[in-house]
mmCIF file of C-alpha atoms and ligand atoms in Angstrom:
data_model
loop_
_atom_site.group_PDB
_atom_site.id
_atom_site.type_symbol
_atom_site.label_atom_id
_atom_site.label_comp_id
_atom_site.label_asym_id
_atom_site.label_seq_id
_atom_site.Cartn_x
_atom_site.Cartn_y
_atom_site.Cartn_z
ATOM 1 C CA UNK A 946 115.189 -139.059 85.053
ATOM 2 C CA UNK A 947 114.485 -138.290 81.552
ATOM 3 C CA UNK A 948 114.603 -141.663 79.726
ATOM 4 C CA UNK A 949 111.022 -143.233 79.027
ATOM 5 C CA UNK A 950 110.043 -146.403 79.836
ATOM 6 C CA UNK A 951 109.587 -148.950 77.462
ATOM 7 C CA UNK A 952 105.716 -148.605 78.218
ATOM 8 C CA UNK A 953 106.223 -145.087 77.043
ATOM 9 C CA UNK A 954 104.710 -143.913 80.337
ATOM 10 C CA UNK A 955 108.470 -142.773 81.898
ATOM 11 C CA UNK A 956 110.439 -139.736 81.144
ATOM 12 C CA UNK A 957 110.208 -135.656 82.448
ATOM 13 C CA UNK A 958 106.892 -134.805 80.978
ATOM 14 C CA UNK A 959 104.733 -137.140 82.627
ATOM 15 C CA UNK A 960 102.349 -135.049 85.038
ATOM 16 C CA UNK A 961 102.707 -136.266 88.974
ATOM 17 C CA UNK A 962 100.132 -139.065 89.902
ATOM 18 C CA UNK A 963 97.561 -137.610 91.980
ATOM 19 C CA UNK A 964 94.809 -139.449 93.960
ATOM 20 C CA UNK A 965 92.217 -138.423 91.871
ATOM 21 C CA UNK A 966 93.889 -139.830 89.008
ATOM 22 C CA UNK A 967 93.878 -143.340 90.830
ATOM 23 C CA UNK A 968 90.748 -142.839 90.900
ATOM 24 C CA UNK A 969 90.146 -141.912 87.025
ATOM 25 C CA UNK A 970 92.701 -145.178 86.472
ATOM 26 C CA UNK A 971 90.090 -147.353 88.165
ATOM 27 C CA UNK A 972 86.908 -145.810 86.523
ATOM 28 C CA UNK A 973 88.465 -146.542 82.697
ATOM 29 C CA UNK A 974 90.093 -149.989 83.707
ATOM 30 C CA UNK A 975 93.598 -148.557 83.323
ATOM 31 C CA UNK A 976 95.592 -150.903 85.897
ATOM 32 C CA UNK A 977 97.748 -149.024 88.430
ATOM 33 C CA UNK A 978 101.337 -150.310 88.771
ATOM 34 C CA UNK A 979 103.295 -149.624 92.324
ATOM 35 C CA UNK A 980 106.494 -150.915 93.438
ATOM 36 C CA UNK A 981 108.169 -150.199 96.817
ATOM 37 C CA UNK A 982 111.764 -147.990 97.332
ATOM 38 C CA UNK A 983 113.614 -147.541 100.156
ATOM 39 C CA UNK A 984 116.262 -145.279 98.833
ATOM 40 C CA UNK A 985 117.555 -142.632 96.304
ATOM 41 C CA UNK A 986 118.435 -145.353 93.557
ATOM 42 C CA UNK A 987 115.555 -147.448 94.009
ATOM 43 C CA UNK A 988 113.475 -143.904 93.872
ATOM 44 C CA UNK A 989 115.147 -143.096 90.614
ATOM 45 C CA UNK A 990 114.546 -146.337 89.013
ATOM 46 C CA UNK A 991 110.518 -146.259 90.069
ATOM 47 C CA UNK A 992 111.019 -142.969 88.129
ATOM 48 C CA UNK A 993 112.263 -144.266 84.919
ATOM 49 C CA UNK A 994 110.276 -147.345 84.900
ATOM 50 C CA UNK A 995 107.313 -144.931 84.732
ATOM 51 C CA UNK A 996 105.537 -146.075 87.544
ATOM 52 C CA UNK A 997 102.138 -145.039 89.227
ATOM 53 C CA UNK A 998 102.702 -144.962 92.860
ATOM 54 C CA UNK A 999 105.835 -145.822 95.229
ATOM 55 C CA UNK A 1000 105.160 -147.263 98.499
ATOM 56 C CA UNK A 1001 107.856 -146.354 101.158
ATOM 57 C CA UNK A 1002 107.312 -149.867 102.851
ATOM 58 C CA UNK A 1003 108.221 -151.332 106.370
ATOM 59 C CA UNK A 1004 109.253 -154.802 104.282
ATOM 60 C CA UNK A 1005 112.760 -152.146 104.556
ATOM 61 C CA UNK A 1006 112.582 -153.781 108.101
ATOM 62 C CA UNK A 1007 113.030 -157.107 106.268
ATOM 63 C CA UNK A 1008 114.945 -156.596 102.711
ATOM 64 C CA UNK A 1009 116.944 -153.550 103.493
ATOM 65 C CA UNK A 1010 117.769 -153.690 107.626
ATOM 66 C CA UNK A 1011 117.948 -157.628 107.296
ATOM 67 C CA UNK A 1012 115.112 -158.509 109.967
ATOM 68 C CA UNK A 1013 113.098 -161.848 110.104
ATOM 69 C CA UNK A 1014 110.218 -159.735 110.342
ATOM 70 C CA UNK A 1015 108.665 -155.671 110.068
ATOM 71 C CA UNK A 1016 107.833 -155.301 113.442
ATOM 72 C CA UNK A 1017 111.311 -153.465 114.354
ATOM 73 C CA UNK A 1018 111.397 -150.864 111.797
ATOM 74 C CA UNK A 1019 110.741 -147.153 113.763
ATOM 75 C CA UNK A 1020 109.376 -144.217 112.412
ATOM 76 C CA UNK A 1021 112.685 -141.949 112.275
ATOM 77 C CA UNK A 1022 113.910 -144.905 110.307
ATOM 78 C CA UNK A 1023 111.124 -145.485 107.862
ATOM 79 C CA UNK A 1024 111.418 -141.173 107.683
ATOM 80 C CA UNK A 1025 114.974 -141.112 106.711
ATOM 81 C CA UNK A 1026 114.223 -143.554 103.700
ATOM 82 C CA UNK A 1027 111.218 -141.476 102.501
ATOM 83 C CA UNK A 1028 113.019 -138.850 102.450
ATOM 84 C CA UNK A 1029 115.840 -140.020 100.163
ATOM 85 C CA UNK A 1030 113.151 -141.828 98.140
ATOM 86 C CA UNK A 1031 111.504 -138.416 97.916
ATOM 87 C CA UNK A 1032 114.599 -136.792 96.399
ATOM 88 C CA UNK A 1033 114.551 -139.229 93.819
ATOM 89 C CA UNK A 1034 111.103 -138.992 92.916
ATOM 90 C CA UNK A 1035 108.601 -136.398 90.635
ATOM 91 C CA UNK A 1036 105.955 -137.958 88.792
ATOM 92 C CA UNK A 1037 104.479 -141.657 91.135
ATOM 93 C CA UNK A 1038 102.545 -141.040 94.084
ATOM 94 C CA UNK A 1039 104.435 -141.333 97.255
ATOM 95 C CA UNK A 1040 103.134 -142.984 100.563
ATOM 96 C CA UNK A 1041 104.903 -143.943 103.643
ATOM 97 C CA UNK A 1042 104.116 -146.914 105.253
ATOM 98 C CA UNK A 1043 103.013 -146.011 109.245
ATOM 99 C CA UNK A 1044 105.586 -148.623 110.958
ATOM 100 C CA UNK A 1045 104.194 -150.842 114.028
ATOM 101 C CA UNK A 1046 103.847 -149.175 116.540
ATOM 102 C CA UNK A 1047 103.001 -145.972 115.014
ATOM 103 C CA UNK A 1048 99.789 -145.859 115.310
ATOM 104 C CA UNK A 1049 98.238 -147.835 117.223
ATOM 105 C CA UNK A 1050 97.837 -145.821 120.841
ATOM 106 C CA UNK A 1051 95.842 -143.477 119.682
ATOM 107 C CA UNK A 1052 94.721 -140.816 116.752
ATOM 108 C CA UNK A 1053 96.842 -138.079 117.880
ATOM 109 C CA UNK A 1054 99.663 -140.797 117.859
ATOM 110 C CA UNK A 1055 99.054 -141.797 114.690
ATOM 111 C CA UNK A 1056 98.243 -138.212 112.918
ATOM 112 C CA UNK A 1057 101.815 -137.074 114.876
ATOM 113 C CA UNK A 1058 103.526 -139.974 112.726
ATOM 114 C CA UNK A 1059 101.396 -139.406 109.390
ATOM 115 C CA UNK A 1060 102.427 -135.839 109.733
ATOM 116 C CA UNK A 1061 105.893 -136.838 110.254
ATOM 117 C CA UNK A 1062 106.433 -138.571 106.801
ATOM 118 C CA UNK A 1063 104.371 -135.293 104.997
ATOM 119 C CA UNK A 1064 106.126 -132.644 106.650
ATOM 120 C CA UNK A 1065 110.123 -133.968 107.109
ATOM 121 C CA UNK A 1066 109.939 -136.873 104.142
ATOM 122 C CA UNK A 1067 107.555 -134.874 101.524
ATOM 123 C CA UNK A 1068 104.645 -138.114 101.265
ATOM 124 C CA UNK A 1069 101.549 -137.615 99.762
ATOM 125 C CA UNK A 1070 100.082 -140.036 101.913
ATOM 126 C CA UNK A 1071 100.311 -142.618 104.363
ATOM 127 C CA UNK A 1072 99.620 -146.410 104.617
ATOM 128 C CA UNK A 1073 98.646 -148.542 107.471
ATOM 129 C CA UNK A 1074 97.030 -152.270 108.107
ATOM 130 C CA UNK A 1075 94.449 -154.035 109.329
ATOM 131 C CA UNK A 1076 90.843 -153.346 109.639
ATOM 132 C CA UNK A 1077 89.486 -153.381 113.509
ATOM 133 C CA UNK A 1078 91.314 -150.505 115.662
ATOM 134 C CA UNK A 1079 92.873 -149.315 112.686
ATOM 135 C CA UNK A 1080 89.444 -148.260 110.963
ATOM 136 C CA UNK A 1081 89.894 -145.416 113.570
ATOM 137 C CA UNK A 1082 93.200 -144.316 113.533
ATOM 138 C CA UNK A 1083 92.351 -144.159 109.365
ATOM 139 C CA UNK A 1084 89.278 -142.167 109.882
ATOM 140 C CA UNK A 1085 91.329 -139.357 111.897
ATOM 141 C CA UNK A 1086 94.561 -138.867 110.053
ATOM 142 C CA UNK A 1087 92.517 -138.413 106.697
ATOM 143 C CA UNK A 1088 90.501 -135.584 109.142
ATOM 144 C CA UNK A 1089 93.216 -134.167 109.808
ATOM 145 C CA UNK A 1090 94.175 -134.039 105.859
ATOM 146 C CA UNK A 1091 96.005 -136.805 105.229
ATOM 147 C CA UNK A 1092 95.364 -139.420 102.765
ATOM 148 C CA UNK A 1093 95.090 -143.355 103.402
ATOM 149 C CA UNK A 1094 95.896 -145.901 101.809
ATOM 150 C CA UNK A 1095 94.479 -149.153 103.772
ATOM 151 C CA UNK A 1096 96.015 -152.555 103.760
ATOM 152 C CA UNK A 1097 94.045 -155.744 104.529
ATOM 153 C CA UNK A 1098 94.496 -159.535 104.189
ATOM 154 C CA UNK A 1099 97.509 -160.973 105.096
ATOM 155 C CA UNK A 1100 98.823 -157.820 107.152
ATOM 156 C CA UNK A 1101 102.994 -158.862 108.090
ATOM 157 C CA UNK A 1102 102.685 -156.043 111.099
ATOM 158 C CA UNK A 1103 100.267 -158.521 113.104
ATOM 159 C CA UNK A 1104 101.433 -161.673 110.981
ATOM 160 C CA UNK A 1105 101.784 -163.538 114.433
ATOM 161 C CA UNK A 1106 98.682 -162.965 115.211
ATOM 162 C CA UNK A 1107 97.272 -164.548 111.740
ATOM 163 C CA UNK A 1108 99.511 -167.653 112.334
ATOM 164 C CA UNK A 1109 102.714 -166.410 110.003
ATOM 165 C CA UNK A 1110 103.056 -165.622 106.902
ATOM 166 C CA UNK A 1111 99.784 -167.339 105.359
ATOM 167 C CA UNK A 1112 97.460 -166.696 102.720
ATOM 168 C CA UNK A 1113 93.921 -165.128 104.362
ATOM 169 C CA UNK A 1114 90.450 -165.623 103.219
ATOM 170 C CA UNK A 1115 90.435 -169.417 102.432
ATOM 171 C CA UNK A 1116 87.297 -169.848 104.562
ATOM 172 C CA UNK A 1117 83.985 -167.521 104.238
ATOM 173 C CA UNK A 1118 83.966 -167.075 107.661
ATOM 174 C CA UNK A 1119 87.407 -165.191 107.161
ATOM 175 C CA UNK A 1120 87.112 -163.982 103.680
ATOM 176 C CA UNK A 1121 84.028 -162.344 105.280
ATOM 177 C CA UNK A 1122 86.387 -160.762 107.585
ATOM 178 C CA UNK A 1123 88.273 -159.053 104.988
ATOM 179 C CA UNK A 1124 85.045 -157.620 103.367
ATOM 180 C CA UNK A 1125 84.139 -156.359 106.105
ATOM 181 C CA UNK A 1126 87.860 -154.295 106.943
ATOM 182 C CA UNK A 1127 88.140 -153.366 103.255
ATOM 183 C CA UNK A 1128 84.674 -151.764 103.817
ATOM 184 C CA UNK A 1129 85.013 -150.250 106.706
ATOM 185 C CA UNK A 1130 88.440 -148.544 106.023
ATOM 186 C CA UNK A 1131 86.625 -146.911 102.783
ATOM 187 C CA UNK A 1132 84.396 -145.826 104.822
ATOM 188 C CA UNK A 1133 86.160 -144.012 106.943
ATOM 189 C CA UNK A 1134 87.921 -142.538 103.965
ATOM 190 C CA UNK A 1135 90.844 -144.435 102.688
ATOM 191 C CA UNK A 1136 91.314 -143.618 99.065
ATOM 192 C CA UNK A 1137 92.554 -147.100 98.168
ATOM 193 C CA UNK A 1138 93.266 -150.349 99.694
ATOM 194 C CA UNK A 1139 96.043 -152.910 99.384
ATOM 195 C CA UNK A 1140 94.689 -156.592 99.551
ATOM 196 C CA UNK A 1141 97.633 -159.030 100.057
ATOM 197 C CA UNK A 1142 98.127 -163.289 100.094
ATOM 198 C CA UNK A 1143 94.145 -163.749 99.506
ATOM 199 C CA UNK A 1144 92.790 -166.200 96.594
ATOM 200 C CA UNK A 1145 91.970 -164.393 93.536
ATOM 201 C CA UNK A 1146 88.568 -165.923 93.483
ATOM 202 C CA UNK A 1147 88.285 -163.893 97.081
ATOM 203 C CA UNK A 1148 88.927 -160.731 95.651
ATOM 204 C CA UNK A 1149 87.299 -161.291 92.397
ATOM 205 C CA UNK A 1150 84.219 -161.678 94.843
ATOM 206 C CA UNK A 1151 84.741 -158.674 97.161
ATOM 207 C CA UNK A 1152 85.923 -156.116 94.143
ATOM 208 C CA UNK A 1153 82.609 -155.007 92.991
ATOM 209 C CA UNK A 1154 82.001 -153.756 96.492
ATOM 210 C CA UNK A 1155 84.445 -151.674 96.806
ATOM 211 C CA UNK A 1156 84.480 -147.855 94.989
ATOM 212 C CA UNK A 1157 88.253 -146.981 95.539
ATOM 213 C CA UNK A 1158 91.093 -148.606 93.869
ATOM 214 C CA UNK A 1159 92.491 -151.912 94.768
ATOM 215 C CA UNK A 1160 96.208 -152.992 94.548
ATOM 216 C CA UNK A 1161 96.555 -156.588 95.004
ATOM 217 C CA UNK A 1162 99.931 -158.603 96.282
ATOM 218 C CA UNK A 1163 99.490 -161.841 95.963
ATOM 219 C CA UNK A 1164 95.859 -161.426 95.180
ATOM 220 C CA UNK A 1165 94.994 -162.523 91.608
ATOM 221 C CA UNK A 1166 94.360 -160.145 88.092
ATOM 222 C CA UNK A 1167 91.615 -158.909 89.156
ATOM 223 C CA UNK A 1168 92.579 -156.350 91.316
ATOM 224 C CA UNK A 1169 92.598 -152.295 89.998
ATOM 225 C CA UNK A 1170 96.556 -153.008 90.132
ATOM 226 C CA UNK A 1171 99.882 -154.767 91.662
ATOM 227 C CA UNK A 1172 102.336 -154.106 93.895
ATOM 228 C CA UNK A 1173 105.343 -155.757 94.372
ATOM 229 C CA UNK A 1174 108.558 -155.540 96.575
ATOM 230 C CA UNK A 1175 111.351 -154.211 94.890
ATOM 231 C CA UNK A 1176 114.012 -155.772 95.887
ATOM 232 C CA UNK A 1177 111.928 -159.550 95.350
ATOM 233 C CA UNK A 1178 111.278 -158.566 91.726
ATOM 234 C CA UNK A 1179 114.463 -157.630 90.919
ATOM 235 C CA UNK A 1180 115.679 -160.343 92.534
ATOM 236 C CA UNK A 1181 117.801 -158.422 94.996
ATOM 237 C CA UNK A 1182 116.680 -160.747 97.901
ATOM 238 C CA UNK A 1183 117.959 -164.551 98.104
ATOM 239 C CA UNK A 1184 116.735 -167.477 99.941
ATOM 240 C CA UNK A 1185 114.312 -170.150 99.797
ATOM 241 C CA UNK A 1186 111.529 -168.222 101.212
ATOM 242 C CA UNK A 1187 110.313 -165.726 98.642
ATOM 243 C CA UNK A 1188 106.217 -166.117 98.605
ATOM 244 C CA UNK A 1189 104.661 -167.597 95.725
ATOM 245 C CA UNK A 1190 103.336 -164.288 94.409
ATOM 246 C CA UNK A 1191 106.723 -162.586 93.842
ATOM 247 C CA UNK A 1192 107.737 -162.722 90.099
ATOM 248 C CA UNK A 1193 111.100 -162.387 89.186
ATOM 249 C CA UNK A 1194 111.717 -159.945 87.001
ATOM 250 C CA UNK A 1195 115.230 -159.704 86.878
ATOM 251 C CA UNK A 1196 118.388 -161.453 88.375
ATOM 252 C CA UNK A 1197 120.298 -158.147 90.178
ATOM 253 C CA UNK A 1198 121.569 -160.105 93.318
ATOM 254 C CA UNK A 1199 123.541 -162.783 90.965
ATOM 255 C CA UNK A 1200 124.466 -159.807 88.624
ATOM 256 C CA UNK A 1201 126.059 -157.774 91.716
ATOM 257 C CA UNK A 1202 127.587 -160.358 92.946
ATOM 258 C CA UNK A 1203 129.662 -161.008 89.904
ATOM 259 C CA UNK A 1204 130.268 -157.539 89.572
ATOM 260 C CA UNK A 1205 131.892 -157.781 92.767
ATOM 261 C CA UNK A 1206 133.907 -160.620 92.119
ATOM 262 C CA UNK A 1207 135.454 -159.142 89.197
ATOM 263 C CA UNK A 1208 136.685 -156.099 90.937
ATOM 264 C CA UNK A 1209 138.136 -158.490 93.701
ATOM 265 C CA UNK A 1210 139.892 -160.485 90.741
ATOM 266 C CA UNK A 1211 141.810 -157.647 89.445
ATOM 267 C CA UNK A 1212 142.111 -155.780 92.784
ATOM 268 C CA UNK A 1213 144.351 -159.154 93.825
ATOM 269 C CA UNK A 1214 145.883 -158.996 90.529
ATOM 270 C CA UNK A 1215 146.869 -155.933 90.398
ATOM 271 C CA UNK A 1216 144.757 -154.829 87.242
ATOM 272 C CA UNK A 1217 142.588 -151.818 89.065
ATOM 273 C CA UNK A 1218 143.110 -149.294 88.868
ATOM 274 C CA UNK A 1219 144.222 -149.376 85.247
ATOM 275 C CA UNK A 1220 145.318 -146.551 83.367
ATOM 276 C CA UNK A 1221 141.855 -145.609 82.510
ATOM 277 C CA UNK A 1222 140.875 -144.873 86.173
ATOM 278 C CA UNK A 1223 144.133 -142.824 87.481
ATOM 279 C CA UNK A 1224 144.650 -139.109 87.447
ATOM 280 C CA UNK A 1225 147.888 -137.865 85.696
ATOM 281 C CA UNK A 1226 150.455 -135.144 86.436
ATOM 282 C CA UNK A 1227 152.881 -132.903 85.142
ATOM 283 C CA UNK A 1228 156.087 -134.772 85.259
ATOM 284 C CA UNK A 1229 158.119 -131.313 86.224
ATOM 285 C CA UNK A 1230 155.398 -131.515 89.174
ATOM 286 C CA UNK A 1231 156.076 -134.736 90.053
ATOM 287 C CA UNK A 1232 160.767 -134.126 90.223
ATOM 288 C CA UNK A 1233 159.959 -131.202 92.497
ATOM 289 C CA UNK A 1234 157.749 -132.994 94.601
ATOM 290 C CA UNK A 1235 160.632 -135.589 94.519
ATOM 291 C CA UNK A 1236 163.519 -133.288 95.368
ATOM 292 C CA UNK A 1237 161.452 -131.927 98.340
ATOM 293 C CA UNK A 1238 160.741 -135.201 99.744
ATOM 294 C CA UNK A 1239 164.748 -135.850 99.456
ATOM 295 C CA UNK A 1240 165.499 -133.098 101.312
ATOM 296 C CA UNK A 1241 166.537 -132.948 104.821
ATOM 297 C CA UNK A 1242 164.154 -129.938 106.098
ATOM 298 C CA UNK A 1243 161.214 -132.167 104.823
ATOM 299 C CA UNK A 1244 159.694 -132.723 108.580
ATOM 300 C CA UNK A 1245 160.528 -129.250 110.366
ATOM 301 C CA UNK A 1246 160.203 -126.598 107.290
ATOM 302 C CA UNK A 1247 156.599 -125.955 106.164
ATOM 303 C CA UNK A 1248 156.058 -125.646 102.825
ATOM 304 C CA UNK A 1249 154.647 -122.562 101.129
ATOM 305 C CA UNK A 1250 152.703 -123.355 98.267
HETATM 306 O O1 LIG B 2567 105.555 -152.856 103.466
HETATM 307 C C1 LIG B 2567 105.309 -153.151 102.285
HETATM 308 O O2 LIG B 2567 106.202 -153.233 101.437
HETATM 309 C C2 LIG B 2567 103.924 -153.401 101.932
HETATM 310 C C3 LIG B 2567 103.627 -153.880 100.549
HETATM 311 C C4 LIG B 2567 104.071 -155.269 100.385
HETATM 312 C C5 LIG B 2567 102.219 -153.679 100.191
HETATM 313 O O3 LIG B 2567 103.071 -153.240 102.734
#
């Protein structure tokens, strides 16, 4: 983790992203880039790439476990990848995302499970979505000294109830809506908020309003800064359903793929391992192990080495 990014903002110097230096990102217009990880690679990549915060997310339900949706992802799940994104990870900001189900029942439920990704997966802070009920459960895990990042808009955990998938805030009445959550979770103390599938012009309207950075997905330029999904901009998922606000950036799927195929070529050909990629011996090594396995005593006679 020592190479810098091509943006120069990479590499074992760097000071660890703090909240207040969100904060100081926002004030002087400098846009905040985060990208999920699920793992130790992915970790180590966010690294290199130099950027701002990684979001543990419970899309792992979808692009790493292979669900249709994140409802099923569990907190001792969603723990176990913090924690190997944690030990491949200095400098970005780390939050876990609080998994359906998680928080919900009640504010000791939810500080138990914001405590859980601190103390056993080493977060700086925790994420959860939706204004309503949730405005409460925010208001008591940063109480009990726990940072929040809230998420509103199109929020996947209750993505049923918003009639799938869909972009939020196309009418006032429920653009209105999402003022009204983004305000009320920075209120109650969350020291950023994700805004995700909304119109730009929407959150060009409601950013001036709010004082603590926003990272948009899916939710124009305007926002304080972007996140994406890792695996959908490395193009590490397939399929014809990727959301019109993922940007490719790179091809990884196709380039695995063939990276797999040519180690299956020369596996049934007989070309791996080539001479490069086996150990040698001693040949005087190799005639006494020979004349041993000739001789007679081989199965009753242990050896002494
Ligand atoms: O779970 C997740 O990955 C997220 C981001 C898309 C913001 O919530």
């Amino acid at each position: 983790m020592t190479a810098a990014s091509p943006s120069g903002r990479g590499g074992a110097d760097r000071p660890r992203v703090t909240i207040p230096a969100l904060a100081k990102m926002k004030a002087e217009g400098e846009p905040i880039v985060m990208v999920t990880a699920y793992d130790f690679p992915s970790a180590h990549v966010a690294e290199e790439a130099g950027v701002d915060v990684v979001l543990v997310g419970d899309t792992a339900a979808m692009v790493v476990l292979g669900y249709d949706a994140t409802t099923p992802v569990g907190m001792d799940e969603m723990v176990t990848m913090a924690a190997a994104v944690r030990r491949g990870l200095r400098t970005p900001l780390l939050i876990g995302d609080l998994p359906f189900g998680s928080y919900e029942r009640s504010n000791e439920h939810a500080i138990d499970n914001a405590q859980r990704f601190v103390r056993e997966a080493g977060c700086d802070a925790v994420k959860l979505e939706r204004g309503g009920p949730s405005v409460e459960r925010a208001r008591a895990i940063v109480s009990s000294g726990i940072p929040v990042m809230g998420h509103v808009g199109l929020t996947p955990q209750s993505a049923t109830a918003l009639g799938g998938f869909k972009t939020q805030g196309r009418t006032a009445e429920s653009a209105v809506q999402i003022a009204r959550d983004a305000l009320a979770l920075q209120a109650a103390g969350c020291f950023a908020i994700v805004v995700e599938a909304v119109p730009a012009a929407v959150t060009d309207a409601l950013l001036p309003r709010i004082e603590v950075p926003v990272i948009g997905i899916g939710a124009g330029l305007g926002t304080d800064g972007q996140v994406l999904v890792f695996h959908d901009l490395l193009g590490i998922t397939t399929g014809p359903h990727s959301p019109r606000f993922v940007k490719r950036y790179a091809e990884i799927h196709d380039r695995m793929v063939d990276g797999v195929r040519a180690y299956a070529t020369e596996v049934r050909a007989r070309r791996f391992p080539d001479a490069d990629h086996v150990y040698s011996a001693d040949p005087a090594e190799i005639d006494e192990l020979k004349r041993h396995l000739d001789s007679e005593s081989l199965a009753s006679a242990p050896w002494d080495w």
